[in-house]
Amino acid sequence: QSRADAVFGLTDLHGAAIQLLAMGFLGKKAEVYRNHIHQKADQEYHKRFFPHVAVHELEAWILADHDAISRHLNAPGVEEIANPEDVNLENPPSKRLDDIFFEHQMRPYSKGNDQSLLWKEVDVRKVYARCPHFAAFLNDLAKVVGLNGPFHV
C-alpha cells in the first residue's frame, strides 16, 4: 500500500465567507478557515496535510501582476492593485478582473479561459512578494520537497 508524503489542499475564501460569518471569525478568515479545514483531517494525517487558502479568490494572485494582465489584454496601463489579497468579498478579485476586462476590451473576464491564459503570463516572483498566503503555500511546498528556508522564485 502506497502512502503520500504530503497532501496539499487549496481553496478560496469566496465560498467560505458565510460559514465564517456564522462561526464569528470573518476578521481572521484565512487563518481560521485554514485551521478549520486542517482539523477536519484525521489526526493521523495532520503532519502530512497542508491546507491553504487563496484570499479571497485565486484571481487575487493574478491581480498581483498587473503587467501580465496588461500583456494579456494588450492594454498598457492596467492599474496596479496595492494589496491584492486585501480585495474583499463585496468587490472580489474576479469582479475586479471583470471591470478591467470591460475597461480595456469591452468584454467580461472568463474564469475558464482567461484565468488559465493569465497564469501562463503571471510572474510568480511578483505574486510571492505581494501575496503572503501564496508565499506560505510555496514555502510549504518547498519544505516538503526538502528545500530549506523561504522559497525564492
C-alpha positions as a printed NumPy array, in Angstrom:
array([[  0.   ,   0.   ,   0.   ],
       [  1.474,   3.353,  -1.015],
       [  1.287,   6.385,   1.203],
       [  1.545,  10.039,   0.219],
       [  4.312,  12.   ,   1.909],
       [  2.145,  15.104,   1.799],
       [ -1.264,  16.245,   0.676],
       [ -1.953,  19.869,  -0.2  ],
       [ -5.382,  21.406,  -0.263],
       [ -6.108,  24.756,  -1.859],
       [ -9.424,  26.518,  -1.568],
       [-10.544,  30.108,  -1.646],
       [-12.481,  32.185,   0.83 ],
       [-15.146,  33.375,  -1.555],
       [-17.427,  30.424,  -0.861],
       [-16.44 ,  30.181,   2.804],
       [-17.483,  33.672,   3.883],
       [-20.99 ,  32.721,   5.003],
       [-19.683,  29.819,   7.063],
       [-17.033,  32.052,   8.655],
       [-19.614,  34.727,   9.469],
       [-21.699,  32.074,  11.197],
       [-18.609,  30.979,  13.152],
       [-17.937,  34.622,  14.099],
       [-14.465,  34.686,  12.55 ],
       [-14.634,  36.887,   9.477],
       [-11.798,  39.114,  10.775],
       [ -9.139,  36.377,  10.732],
       [-10.851,  34.481,   7.984],
       [ -7.902,  32.845,   6.182],
       [ -6.215,  31.603,   9.332],
       [ -9.463,  30.39 ,  10.884],
       [-10.634,  28.655,   7.719],
       [ -7.251,  27.   ,   7.169],
       [ -7.296,  25.69 ,  10.758],
       [-10.923,  24.601,  10.344],
       [-10.017,  22.552,   7.266],
       [ -6.942,  21.101,   8.97 ],
       [ -8.997,  19.975,  11.974],
       [-11.35 ,  18.086,   9.641],
       [ -8.483,  15.77 ,   8.649],
       [ -7.923,  12.607,  10.677],
       [ -5.308,  13.114,  13.406],
       [ -3.121,  10.521,  11.694],
       [ -2.714,  12.851,   8.682],
       [ -2.201,  16.214,  10.429],
       [  1.57 ,  16.315,   9.897],
       [  1.225,  15.472,   6.205],
       [ -1.799,  17.621,   5.346],
       [ -1.181,  21.207,   4.244],
       [ -4.396,  23.139,   3.673],
       [ -4.013,  26.564,   2.107],
       [ -6.409,  29.376,   1.36 ],
       [ -6.384,  31.837,  -1.514],
       [ -7.648,  35.157,  -0.187],
       [-10.374,  35.763,  -1.436],
       [-10.13 ,  34.021,  -4.78 ],
       [ -7.271,  32.684,  -6.886],
       [ -7.716,  35.787,  -9.004],
       [ -6.181,  37.861,  -6.198],
       [ -2.9  ,  36.218,  -7.052],
       [ -3.346,  37.183, -10.709],
       [ -4.023,  40.788,  -9.653],
       [ -0.55 ,  40.797,  -8.062],
       [  0.959,  41.086, -11.556],
       [ -0.74 ,  43.946, -13.364],
       [  1.926,  43.719, -16.111],
       [  0.727,  40.212, -17.005],
       [ -2.843,  41.49 , -17.213],
       [ -1.682,  44.371, -19.445],
       [  0.148,  41.935, -21.744],
       [ -2.818,  39.585, -21.877],
       [ -5.193,  42.404, -22.81 ],
       [ -2.635,  44.178, -24.993],
       [ -3.53 ,  47.24 , -22.96 ],
       [ -0.708,  49.178, -21.325],
       [ -1.571,  50.992, -18.15 ],
       [ -3.603,  48.446, -16.212],
       [ -3.593,  49.892, -12.708],
       [ -1.643,  48.094, -10.007],
       [ -3.683,  46.899,  -7.013],
       [ -1.817,  47.815,  -3.818],
       [ -2.618,  44.69 ,  -1.765],
       [ -4.186,  42.004,  -3.954],
       [ -5.093,  39.718,  -1.047],
       [ -6.988,  42.588,   0.607],
       [ -9.507,  42.768,  -2.228],
       [-12.721,  41.943,  -0.418],
       [-15.867,  39.914,  -0.877],
       [-18.032,  42.899,  -1.807],
       [-15.791,  43.527,  -4.819],
       [-13.939,  40.205,  -5.195],
       [-10.848,  39.737,  -7.37 ],
       [-12.786,  38.114, -10.231],
       [-15.112,  41.144, -10.284],
       [-12.08 ,  43.444, -10.367],
       [-10.756,  41.486, -13.35 ],
       [-14.173,  41.709, -14.963],
       [-14.064,  45.508, -14.579],
       [-10.526,  45.645, -16.012],
       [-11.527,  43.485, -18.979],
       [-14.573,  45.657, -19.714],
       [-12.487,  48.823, -19.411],
       [ -9.818,  47.619, -21.844],
       [-11.603,  45.144, -24.138],
       [-15.343,  45.684, -23.663],
       [-15.822,  42.055, -22.667],
       [-16.137,  40.127, -19.42 ],
       [-13.341,  38.189, -17.725],
       [-13.706,  34.439, -18.283],
       [-12.713,  32.301, -15.301],
       [-12.273,  29.291, -17.547],
       [-10.388,  30.742, -20.486],
       [ -8.736,  33.94 , -19.27 ],
       [ -7.622,  32.547, -15.924],
       [ -5.61 ,  29.701, -17.461],
       [ -4.067,  32.047, -20.033],
       [ -3.207,  34.645, -17.395],
       [ -1.491,  32.06 , -15.187],
       [  0.886,  31.365, -18.082],
       [  1.868,  35.047, -18.09 ],
       [  1.942,  35.842, -14.367],
       [  5.378,  36.332, -12.799],
       [  5.32 ,  34.04 ,  -9.772],
       [  8.028,  36.164,  -8.112],
       [  5.645,  39.136,  -8.052],
       [  2.845,  37.027,  -6.596],
       [  5.198,  35.575,  -3.976],
       [  6.424,  39.041,  -2.969],
       [  2.967,  40.636,  -2.817],
       [  0.721,  37.838,  -1.505],
       [  1.59 ,  36.344,   1.9  ],
       [ -0.853,  33.437,   1.555],
       [  0.659,  32.474,  -1.794],
       [  4.139,  32.717,  -0.243],
       [  3.053,  30.421,   2.611],
       [  1.725,  27.924,   0.074],
       [  5.017,  27.888,  -1.87 ],
       [  7.085,  27.771,   1.319],
       [  5.205,  24.665,   2.473],
       [  5.722,  23.063,  -0.931],
       [  9.451,  23.854,  -0.704],
       [  9.657,  22.387,   2.797],
       [  8.006,  19.146,   1.704],
       [ 10.447,  18.646,  -1.176],
       [ 13.418,  19.363,   1.106],
       [ 14.31 ,  22.956,   0.286],
       [ 15.384,  24.935,   3.344],
       [ 14.364,  28.457,   4.228],
       [ 11.908,  30.635,   2.374],
       [ 11.191,  29.592,  -1.164],
       [ 12.857,  32.002,  -3.572],
       [ 11.462,  32.059,  -7.062]])
